[in-house]
PDB file of C-alpha atoms and ligand atoms in Angstrom:
ATOM      1  CA  UNK A   1      10.921 -15.452 -11.242  1.00  0.00           C
ATOM      2  CA  UNK A   2       9.306 -12.942 -14.376  1.00  0.00           C
ATOM      3  CA  UNK A   3       8.727  -9.547 -12.016  1.00  0.00           C
ATOM      4  CA  UNK A   4       6.475  -8.075 -15.097  1.00  0.00           C
ATOM      5  CA  UNK A   5       3.704 -10.555 -13.881  1.00  0.00           C
ATOM      6  CA  UNK A   6       3.845  -8.453 -11.179  1.00  0.00           C
ATOM      7  CA  UNK A   7       3.108  -5.148 -12.793  1.00  0.00           C
ATOM      8  CA  UNK A   8       0.197  -6.039 -14.658  1.00  0.00           C
ATOM      9  CA  UNK A   9      -1.729  -5.677 -10.080  1.00  0.00           C
ATOM     10  CA  UNK A  10      -4.411  -2.564 -11.048  1.00  0.00           C
ATOM     11  CA  UNK A  11      -4.165   0.257  -8.003  1.00  0.00           C
ATOM     12  CA  UNK A  12      -5.772   3.157  -7.223  1.00  0.00           C
ATOM     13  CA  UNK A  13      -3.932   6.257  -6.543  1.00  0.00           C
ATOM     14  CA  UNK A  14      -4.406   7.407  -2.865  1.00  0.00           C
ATOM     15  CA  UNK A  15      -3.431  10.534  -0.336  1.00  0.00           C
ATOM     16  CA  UNK A  16      -3.018   9.271   3.280  1.00  0.00           C
ATOM     17  CA  UNK A  17      -2.982  11.642   6.123  1.00  0.00           C
ATOM     18  CA  UNK A  18      -2.925  10.565   9.981  1.00  0.00           C
ATOM     19  CA  UNK A  19      -1.394  12.090  13.163  1.00  0.00           C
ATOM     20  CA  UNK A  20      -2.841  14.083  16.497  1.00  0.00           C
ATOM     21  CA  UNK A  21      -2.116  16.754  18.461  1.00  0.00           C
ATOM     22  CA  UNK A  22      -1.787  19.754  15.477  1.00  0.00           C
ATOM     23  CA  UNK A  23       0.998  17.381  14.235  1.00  0.00           C
ATOM     24  CA  UNK A  24      -0.277  15.266  10.713  1.00  0.00           C
ATOM     25  CA  UNK A  25       0.956  15.082   7.264  1.00  0.00           C
ATOM     26  CA  UNK A  26      -0.307  13.060   4.713  1.00  0.00           C
ATOM     27  CA  UNK A  27       1.834  10.646   2.108  1.00  0.00           C
ATOM     28  CA  UNK A  28       0.405   8.658  -1.507  1.00  0.00           C
ATOM     29  CA  UNK A  29       0.357   5.355  -1.283  1.00  0.00           C
ATOM     30  CA  UNK A  30      -1.024   3.125  -4.534  1.00  0.00           C
ATOM     31  CA  UNK A  31      -1.481   0.182  -1.928  1.00  0.00           C
ATOM     32  CA  UNK A  32      -4.654   0.473  -0.318  1.00  0.00           C
ATOM     33  CA  UNK A  33      -7.886  -2.002  -0.721  1.00  0.00           C
ATOM     34  CA  UNK A  34     -10.760  -2.678   1.099  1.00  0.00           C
ATOM     35  CA  UNK A  35     -10.868  -5.841   3.359  1.00  0.00           C
ATOM     36  CA  UNK A  36     -14.749  -6.649   4.299  1.00  0.00           C
ATOM     37  CA  UNK A  37     -17.617  -4.977   3.482  1.00  0.00           C
ATOM     38  CA  UNK A  38     -19.302  -5.940   6.930  1.00  0.00           C
ATOM     39  CA  UNK A  39     -17.740  -4.206   8.918  1.00  0.00           C
ATOM     40  CA  UNK A  40     -16.202  -1.930   6.246  1.00  0.00           C
ATOM     41  CA  UNK A  41     -12.494  -2.189   6.218  1.00  0.00           C
ATOM     42  CA  UNK A  42      -8.978  -1.063   4.672  1.00  0.00           C
ATOM     43  CA  UNK A  43      -6.088  -2.410   4.539  1.00  0.00           C
ATOM     44  CA  UNK A  44      -2.949  -0.447   3.603  1.00  0.00           C
ATOM     45  CA  UNK A  45       0.683  -0.571   3.744  1.00  0.00           C
ATOM     46  CA  UNK A  46       3.044   1.707   4.362  1.00  0.00           C
ATOM     47  CA  UNK A  47       6.915   2.037   4.848  1.00  0.00           C
ATOM     48  CA  UNK A  48       8.032   2.146   8.196  1.00  0.00           C
ATOM     49  CA  UNK A  49      10.469   4.547   7.096  1.00  0.00           C
ATOM     50  CA  UNK A  50       8.065   7.680   6.108  1.00  0.00           C
ATOM     51  CA  UNK A  51       7.355   9.945   8.614  1.00  0.00           C
ATOM     52  CA  UNK A  52       2.896   8.536   7.588  1.00  0.00           C
ATOM     53  CA  UNK A  53       4.409   5.492   9.468  1.00  0.00           C
ATOM     54  CA  UNK A  54       5.321   6.617  12.904  1.00  0.00           C
ATOM     55  CA  UNK A  55       1.478   8.943  12.860  1.00  0.00           C
ATOM     56  CA  UNK A  56      -0.541   6.335  11.922  1.00  0.00           C
ATOM     57  CA  UNK A  57       1.316   3.166  15.202  1.00  0.00           C
ATOM     58  CA  UNK A  58       0.859   6.153  17.161  1.00  0.00           C
ATOM     59  CA  UNK A  59      -2.477   7.578  16.526  1.00  0.00           C
ATOM     60  CA  UNK A  60      -4.087   4.928  15.815  1.00  0.00           C
ATOM     61  CA  UNK A  61      -5.993   6.609  12.804  1.00  0.00           C
ATOM     62  CA  UNK A  62      -5.579   7.356   9.045  1.00  0.00           C
ATOM     63  CA  UNK A  63      -8.022   9.353   6.366  1.00  0.00           C
ATOM     64  CA  UNK A  64      -7.631   7.849   2.685  1.00  0.00           C
ATOM     65  CA  UNK A  65      -8.236  10.823   0.657  1.00  0.00           C
ATOM     66  CA  UNK A  66      -9.263   8.488  -3.568  1.00  0.00           C
ATOM     67  CA  UNK A  67      -7.511  11.390  -5.691  1.00  0.00           C
ATOM     68  CA  UNK A  68      -8.701  12.316  -8.947  1.00  0.00           C
ATOM     69  CA  UNK A  69      -7.303  11.429 -13.104  1.00  0.00           C
ATOM     70  CA  UNK A  70      -6.626  15.099 -13.012  1.00  0.00           C
ATOM     71  CA  UNK A  71      -3.997  14.756 -10.539  1.00  0.00           C
ATOM     72  CA  UNK A  72      -2.225  17.344 -11.277  1.00  0.00           C
ATOM     73  CA  UNK A  73       2.120  15.520 -10.847  1.00  0.00           C
ATOM     74  CA  UNK A  74       3.314  18.666  -8.677  1.00  0.00           C
ATOM     75  CA  UNK A  75       0.846  17.946  -5.957  1.00  0.00           C
ATOM     76  CA  UNK A  76       1.249  13.532  -6.193  1.00  0.00           C
ATOM     77  CA  UNK A  77       5.247  15.305  -5.579  1.00  0.00           C
ATOM     78  CA  UNK A  78       5.075  16.687  -2.859  1.00  0.00           C
ATOM     79  CA  UNK A  79       3.088  14.473  -1.313  1.00  0.00           C
ATOM     80  CA  UNK A  80       4.913  11.197  -2.943  1.00  0.00           C
ATOM     81  CA  UNK A  81       8.286  12.346  -2.907  1.00  0.00           C
ATOM     82  CA  UNK A  82       8.813  14.810   0.018  1.00  0.00           C
ATOM     83  CA  UNK A  83       9.069  13.602   3.946  1.00  0.00           C
ATOM     84  CA  UNK A  84       6.719  15.193   6.478  1.00  0.00           C
ATOM     85  CA  UNK A  85       9.688  15.196   8.138  1.00  0.00           C
ATOM     86  CA  UNK A  86      11.524  17.991   6.092  1.00  0.00           C
ATOM     87  CA  UNK A  87       8.288  20.104   4.601  1.00  0.00           C
ATOM     88  CA  UNK A  88       4.652  20.617   6.117  1.00  0.00           C
ATOM     89  CA  UNK A  89       3.337  19.320   3.355  1.00  0.00           C
ATOM     90  CA  UNK A  90      -0.617  20.170   4.260  1.00  0.00           C
ATOM     91  CA  UNK A  91       0.389  23.827   4.912  1.00  0.00           C
ATOM     92  CA  UNK A  92      -1.427  25.099   1.172  1.00  0.00           C
ATOM     93  CA  UNK A  93      -3.851  22.787   0.932  1.00  0.00           C
ATOM     94  CA  UNK A  94      -7.439  22.660   1.547  1.00  0.00           C
ATOM     95  CA  UNK A  95      -8.608  19.925   4.360  1.00  0.00           C
ATOM     96  CA  UNK A  96     -11.567  19.761   6.318  1.00  0.00           C
ATOM     97  CA  UNK A  97     -11.454  17.283   9.642  1.00  0.00           C
ATOM     98  CA  UNK A  98     -14.615  14.863  10.277  1.00  0.00           C
ATOM     99  CA  UNK A  99     -14.880  12.280  13.325  1.00  0.00           C
ATOM    100  CA  UNK A 100     -11.537  11.564  13.871  1.00  0.00           C
ATOM    101  CA  UNK A 101     -10.398  15.248  13.636  1.00  0.00           C
ATOM    102  CA  UNK A 102      -6.890  13.635  11.273  1.00  0.00           C
ATOM    103  CA  UNK A 103      -7.107  16.603   8.026  1.00  0.00           C
ATOM    104  CA  UNK A 104      -8.760  15.524   4.763  1.00  0.00           C
ATOM    105  CA  UNK A 105      -7.346  16.174   1.840  1.00  0.00           C
ATOM    106  CA  UNK A 106     -10.106  17.321  -0.620  1.00  0.00           C
ATOM    107  CA  UNK A 107      -8.256  19.247  -3.511  1.00  0.00           C
ATOM    108  CA  UNK A 108      -8.060  16.665  -6.281  1.00  0.00           C
ATOM    109  CA  UNK A 109     -10.302  13.767  -4.800  1.00  0.00           C
ATOM    110  CA  UNK A 110     -12.903  12.227  -5.312  1.00  0.00           C
ATOM    111  CA  UNK A 111     -14.085  11.535  -2.057  1.00  0.00           C
ATOM    112  CA  UNK A 112     -12.789  10.440   1.172  1.00  0.00           C
ATOM    113  CA  UNK A 113     -13.076   7.188   4.351  1.00  0.00           C
ATOM    114  CA  UNK A 114     -11.791   8.142   8.085  1.00  0.00           C
ATOM    115  CA  UNK A 115     -10.514   4.782   9.326  1.00  0.00           C
ATOM    116  CA  UNK A 116      -9.855   3.669  13.265  1.00  0.00           C
ATOM    117  CA  UNK A 117      -6.827   1.675  13.473  1.00  0.00           C
ATOM    118  CA  UNK A 118      -7.873  -2.502  13.903  1.00  0.00           C
ATOM    119  CA  UNK A 119      -4.853  -4.783  13.176  1.00  0.00           C
ATOM    120  CA  UNK A 120      -0.946  -4.311  12.099  1.00  0.00           C
ATOM    121  CA  UNK A 121       0.961  -6.861   9.847  1.00  0.00           C
ATOM    122  CA  UNK A 122       4.191  -6.364  10.037  1.00  0.00           C
ATOM    123  CA  UNK A 123       5.816  -6.929   6.771  1.00  0.00           C
ATOM    124  CA  UNK A 124       9.575  -6.263   6.698  1.00  0.00           C
ATOM    125  CA  UNK A 125      10.066  -2.822   5.329  1.00  0.00           C
ATOM    126  CA  UNK A 126       6.373  -1.914   5.163  1.00  0.00           C
ATOM    127  CA  UNK A 127       3.188  -2.648   7.892  1.00  0.00           C
ATOM    128  CA  UNK A 128       0.000  -2.993   6.572  1.00  0.00           C
ATOM    129  CA  UNK A 129      -2.896  -1.284   9.016  1.00  0.00           C
ATOM    130  CA  UNK A 130      -6.173  -2.737   8.849  1.00  0.00           C
ATOM    131  CA  UNK A 131      -9.004  -0.693  10.284  1.00  0.00           C
ATOM    132  CA  UNK A 132     -12.618  -0.149  10.156  1.00  0.00           C
ATOM    133  CA  UNK A 133     -14.208   2.857   8.309  1.00  0.00           C
ATOM    134  CA  UNK A 134     -16.566   4.751  10.992  1.00  0.00           C
ATOM    135  CA  UNK A 135     -16.960   7.911   7.856  1.00  0.00           C
ATOM    136  CA  UNK A 136     -15.929   8.908   4.227  1.00  0.00           C
ATOM    137  CA  UNK A 137     -18.629  10.882   1.469  1.00  0.00           C
ATOM    138  CA  UNK A 138     -17.863  11.404  -1.728  1.00  0.00           C
ATOM    139  CA  UNK A 139     -17.049  14.919  -2.804  1.00  0.00           C
ATOM    140  CA  UNK A 140     -16.630  14.906  -6.587  1.00  0.00           C
ATOM    141  CA  UNK A 141     -18.227  12.569  -9.819  1.00  0.00           C
ATOM    142  CA  UNK A 142     -14.686  13.162 -11.463  1.00  0.00           C
ATOM    143  CA  UNK A 143     -12.942  10.328 -12.069  1.00  0.00           C
ATOM    144  CA  UNK A 144     -10.746   8.011  -9.938  1.00  0.00           C
ATOM    145  CA  UNK A 145      -7.306   8.187 -10.739  1.00  0.00           C
ATOM    146  CA  UNK A 146      -5.254   4.266 -10.939  1.00  0.00           C
ATOM    147  CA  UNK A 147      -1.324   3.619 -10.735  1.00  0.00           C
ATOM    148  CA  UNK A 148      -1.632   2.573 -14.734  1.00  0.00           C
ATOM    149  CA  UNK A 149      -2.989   6.006 -15.799  1.00  0.00           C
ATOM    150  CA  UNK A 150       0.556   7.483 -13.586  1.00  0.00           C
ATOM    151  CA  UNK A 151       2.743   5.501 -15.556  1.00  0.00           C
ATOM    152  CA  UNK A 152       1.244   6.128 -18.773  1.00  0.00           C
ATOM    153  CA  UNK A 153      -0.129   8.790 -19.339  1.00  0.00           C
ATOM    154  CA  UNK A 154       1.208  10.906 -16.769  1.00  0.00           C
ATOM    155  CA  UNK A 155       4.315   9.696 -17.262  1.00  0.00           C
ATOM    156  CA  UNK A 156       4.417   8.937 -13.195  1.00  0.00           C
ATOM    157  CA  UNK A 157       7.457   7.139 -11.045  1.00  0.00           C
ATOM    158  CA  UNK A 158       7.683   6.085  -8.025  1.00  0.00           C
ATOM    159  CA  UNK A 159       9.978   6.216  -4.903  1.00  0.00           C
ATOM    160  CA  UNK A 160      12.248   3.577  -3.364  1.00  0.00           C
ATOM    161  CA  UNK A 161       9.655   3.827  -0.584  1.00  0.00           C
ATOM    162  CA  UNK A 162       6.534   2.631  -2.154  1.00  0.00           C
ATOM    163  CA  UNK A 163       5.851  -1.549  -2.239  1.00  0.00           C
ATOM    164  CA  UNK A 164       5.418  -1.801  -6.632  1.00  0.00           C
ATOM    165  CA  UNK A 165       9.083  -0.057  -6.463  1.00  0.00           C
ATOM    166  CA  UNK A 166      10.945  -1.319  -9.649  1.00  0.00           C
ATOM    167  CA  UNK A 167      14.170  -0.553  -9.880  1.00  0.00           C
ATOM    168  CA  UNK A 168      15.137   1.125 -13.715  1.00  0.00           C
ATOM    169  CA  UNK A 169      10.882   0.987 -14.497  1.00  0.00           C
ATOM    170  CA  UNK A 170      10.263  -0.403 -17.822  1.00  0.00           C
ATOM    171  CA  UNK A 171       9.590   2.829 -20.612  1.00  0.00           C
ATOM    172  CA  UNK A 172       5.848   3.711 -19.549  1.00  0.00           C
ATOM    173  CA  UNK A 173       5.575   5.524 -22.751  1.00  0.00           C
ATOM    174  CA  UNK A 174       6.170   4.561 -26.696  1.00  0.00           C
ATOM    175  CA  UNK A 175       9.842   4.904 -27.857  1.00  0.00           C
ATOM    176  CA  UNK A 176       9.784   8.030 -29.804  1.00  0.00           C
ATOM    177  CA  UNK A 177      13.064   9.672 -32.297  1.00  0.00           C
ATOM    178  CA  UNK A 178      13.853  12.153 -29.638  1.00  0.00           C
ATOM    179  CA  UNK A 179      15.161  11.707 -26.889  1.00  0.00           C
ATOM    180  CA  UNK A 180      13.653  10.822 -23.355  1.00  0.00           C
ATOM    181  CA  UNK A 181      15.178  12.641 -20.289  1.00  0.00           C
ATOM    182  CA  UNK A 182      15.403  11.645 -16.630  1.00  0.00           C
ATOM    183  CA  UNK A 183      15.033  13.945 -13.394  1.00  0.00           C
ATOM    184  CA  UNK A 184      18.340  13.188 -11.194  1.00  0.00           C
ATOM    185  CA  UNK A 185      16.312  13.962  -8.036  1.00  0.00           C
ATOM    186  CA  UNK A 186      12.784  11.969  -7.974  1.00  0.00           C
ATOM    187  CA  UNK A 187      12.936   9.737 -11.437  1.00  0.00           C
ATOM    188  CA  UNK A 188      10.707  11.439 -13.158  1.00  0.00           C
ATOM    189  CA  UNK A 189      11.505  10.637 -17.600  1.00  0.00           C
ATOM    190  CA  UNK A 190      10.667  13.384 -19.082  1.00  0.00           C
ATOM    191  CA  UNK A 191       9.304  11.198 -22.852  1.00  0.00           C
ATOM    192  CA  UNK A 192       8.554  14.149 -25.272  1.00  0.00           C
ATOM    193  CA  UNK A 193       6.105  12.044 -26.722  1.00  0.00           C
ATOM    194  CA  UNK A 194       4.251  12.703 -24.140  1.00  0.00           C
ATOM    195  CA  UNK A 195       4.943  16.353 -24.049  1.00  0.00           C
ATOM    196  CA  UNK A 196       4.437  18.190 -20.121  1.00  0.00           C
ATOM    197  CA  UNK A 197       0.316  18.896 -19.969  1.00  0.00           C
ATOM    198  CA  UNK A 198       0.646  20.344 -15.998  1.00  0.00           C
ATOM    199  CA  UNK A 199       2.841  22.376 -17.677  1.00  0.00           C
ATOM    200  CA  UNK A 200       1.420  23.642 -20.981  1.00  0.00           C
ATOM    201  CA  UNK A 201       3.769  21.587 -22.642  1.00  0.00           C
ATOM    202  CA  UNK A 202       2.297  19.580 -26.119  1.00  0.00           C
ATOM    203  CA  UNK A 203       2.558  16.000 -27.127  1.00  0.00           C
ATOM    204  CA  UNK A 204       5.664  15.763 -29.056  1.00  0.00           C
ATOM    205  CA  UNK A 205       8.111  18.972 -27.696  1.00  0.00           C
ATOM    206  CA  UNK A 206      12.119  17.681 -27.413  1.00  0.00           C
ATOM    207  CA  UNK A 207      13.404  18.371 -24.055  1.00  0.00           C
ATOM    208  CA  UNK A 208      16.259  19.829 -25.745  1.00  0.00           C
ATOM    209  CA  UNK A 209      13.251  22.829 -26.737  1.00  0.00           C
ATOM    210  CA  UNK A 210      11.672  23.090 -23.652  1.00  0.00           C
ATOM    211  CA  UNK A 211      11.583  26.627 -21.801  1.00  0.00           C
ATOM    212  CA  UNK A 212      14.742  27.106 -19.100  1.00  0.00           C
ATOM    213  CA  UNK A 213      11.728  28.462 -16.981  1.00  0.00           C
ATOM    214  CA  UNK A 214      10.300  24.746 -17.505  1.00  0.00           C
ATOM    215  CA  UNK A 215      10.927  22.565 -14.175  1.00  0.00           C
ATOM    216  CA  UNK A 216      10.003  19.130 -13.066  1.00  0.00           C
ATOM    217  CA  UNK A 217       6.491  18.525 -12.952  1.00  0.00           C
ATOM    218  CA  UNK A 218       7.064  16.451  -9.724  1.00  0.00           C
ATOM    219  CA  UNK A 219       9.899  17.248  -7.500  1.00  0.00           C
ATOM    220  CA  UNK A 220      10.226  20.482  -8.884  1.00  0.00           C
ATOM    221  CA  UNK A 221      14.060  20.404 -10.027  1.00  0.00           C
ATOM    222  CA  UNK A 222      15.316  22.913 -12.385  1.00  0.00           C
ATOM    223  CA  UNK A 223      16.359  21.766 -16.437  1.00  0.00           C
ATOM    224  CA  UNK A 224      20.059  21.055 -15.528  1.00  0.00           C
ATOM    225  CA  UNK A 225      19.201  18.263 -13.132  1.00  0.00           C
ATOM    226  CA  UNK A 226      17.458  16.191 -16.156  1.00  0.00           C
ATOM    227  CA  UNK A 227      20.226  13.791 -17.833  1.00  0.00           C
ATOM    228  CA  UNK A 228      19.857  11.913 -20.866  1.00  0.00           C
ATOM    229  CA  UNK A 229      18.064   7.978 -20.556  1.00  0.00           C
ATOM    230  CA  UNK A 230      20.353   5.607 -21.234  1.00  0.00           C
ATOM    231  CA  UNK A 231      19.570   3.266 -24.654  1.00  0.00           C
ATOM    232  CA  UNK A 232      16.335   1.429 -23.218  1.00  0.00           C
ATOM    233  CA  UNK A 233      17.382  -1.592 -26.245  1.00  0.00           C
TER     234      UNK A 233
HETATM  235  C1  FMN B 301       2.686   6.868  -6.982  1.00  0.00           C
HETATM  236  C2  FMN B 301       3.405   5.857  -5.738  1.00  0.00           C
HETATM  237  C3  FMN B 301       3.208   5.288  -5.026  1.00  0.00           C
HETATM  238  C4  FMN B 301       3.208   5.116  -3.698  1.00  0.00           C
HETATM  239  N1  FMN B 301       3.362   4.388  -3.002  1.00  0.00           N
HETATM  240  C5  FMN B 301       3.347   4.188  -1.734  1.00  0.00           C
HETATM  241  C6  FMN B 301       2.511   3.136  -0.309  1.00  0.00           C
HETATM  242  O1  FMN B 301       1.482   2.499  -1.235  1.00  0.00           O
HETATM  243  N2  FMN B 301       3.123   3.082   0.043  1.00  0.00           N
HETATM  244  C7  FMN B 301       3.884   3.866   0.884  1.00  0.00           C
HETATM  245  O2  FMN B 301       4.711   3.257   2.182  1.00  0.00           O
HETATM  246  N3  FMN B 301       4.897   4.557  -0.140  1.00  0.00           N
HETATM  247  C8  FMN B 301       4.345   4.811  -0.775  1.00  0.00           C
HETATM  248  N4  FMN B 301       5.150   5.912  -2.021  1.00  0.00           N
HETATM  249  C9  FMN B 301       5.351   6.717  -0.823  1.00  0.00           C
HETATM  250  C10 FMN B 301       5.771   7.612  -0.638  1.00  0.00           C
HETATM  251  O3  FMN B 301       4.514   8.695  -1.115  1.00  0.00           O
HETATM  252  C11 FMN B 301       7.134   9.118  -0.021  1.00  0.00           C
HETATM  253  O4  FMN B 301       7.850   7.724   0.403  1.00  0.00           O
HETATM  254  C12 FMN B 301       6.322   9.612   0.324  1.00  0.00           C
HETATM  255  O5  FMN B 301       7.764  10.527   0.220  1.00  0.00           O
HETATM  256  C13 FMN B 301       6.657   9.650   2.595  1.00  0.00           C
HETATM  257  O6  FMN B 301       6.077  11.031   2.703  1.00  0.00           O
HETATM  258  P1  FMN B 301       5.942  11.044   4.329  1.00  0.00           P
HETATM  259  O7  FMN B 301       7.894  10.589   5.197  1.00  0.00           O
HETATM  260  O8  FMN B 301       6.198  12.116   4.909  1.00  0.00           O
HETATM  261  O9  FMN B 301       5.693   9.954   5.210  1.00  0.00           O
HETATM  262  C14 FMN B 301       4.012   6.077  -2.747  1.00  0.00           C
HETATM  263  C15 FMN B 301       4.314   6.946  -3.398  1.00  0.00           C
HETATM  264  C16 FMN B 301       3.893   7.701  -5.204  1.00  0.00           C
HETATM  265  C17 FMN B 301       4.667   8.744  -6.422  1.00  0.00           C
END
């Protein structure tokens, strides 16, 4: 099979929150889609190892916040590369509660939907959760983030727990003259062609010229954790 065929599938980027009784958490997911219109239902694919997986199973409800294109990498890094088992991800994030009482992430969000779980499908590493939308609203007219934008413009990667994870993902940006550097902690690739707009680093800035205070925009690792990318030819 030519796995590159799978790279042509389009997705958005979302924060899925869940939990109950003061035990709440959220994670990034790209695998979310509307299943039916009447009743309005959606499905998400969640890795069984994720802390969020257990919370959805026990509380039988979840909220999906549709992320804005402008969502910064450190925000995606917090929800997509760290686990609620280790950090309280919602601690410093603006949320509100609605019908399900699950925190609705409002930061970097264009709209949200609240869902009550109806069905589960065991898919090996992941479970597909299908649920009825019980409420939802639009909170901004900003452009929603697509997975392609996250990869191609922001230079973002996915961890092993994402359903779309690919080992040694192909280069997302053009091959520049200066070398790209890979974060050994989370896999983020610093591409001098793109720079790092979240940190005010202009396109064309070589890795060697980044200030020593610069840190990985996704996981916060310092410059010493970066390794020169091996030749992609
Ligand atoms: C771009 C991106 C897309 C992701 N998509 C999914 C997904 O669709 N399903 C999933 O289970 N994990 C996905 N992940 C991985 C989870 O967000 C990640 O494993 C997270 O740390 C789990 O957090 P938790 O243990 O607090 O639940 C994605 C991560 C990123 C960065």
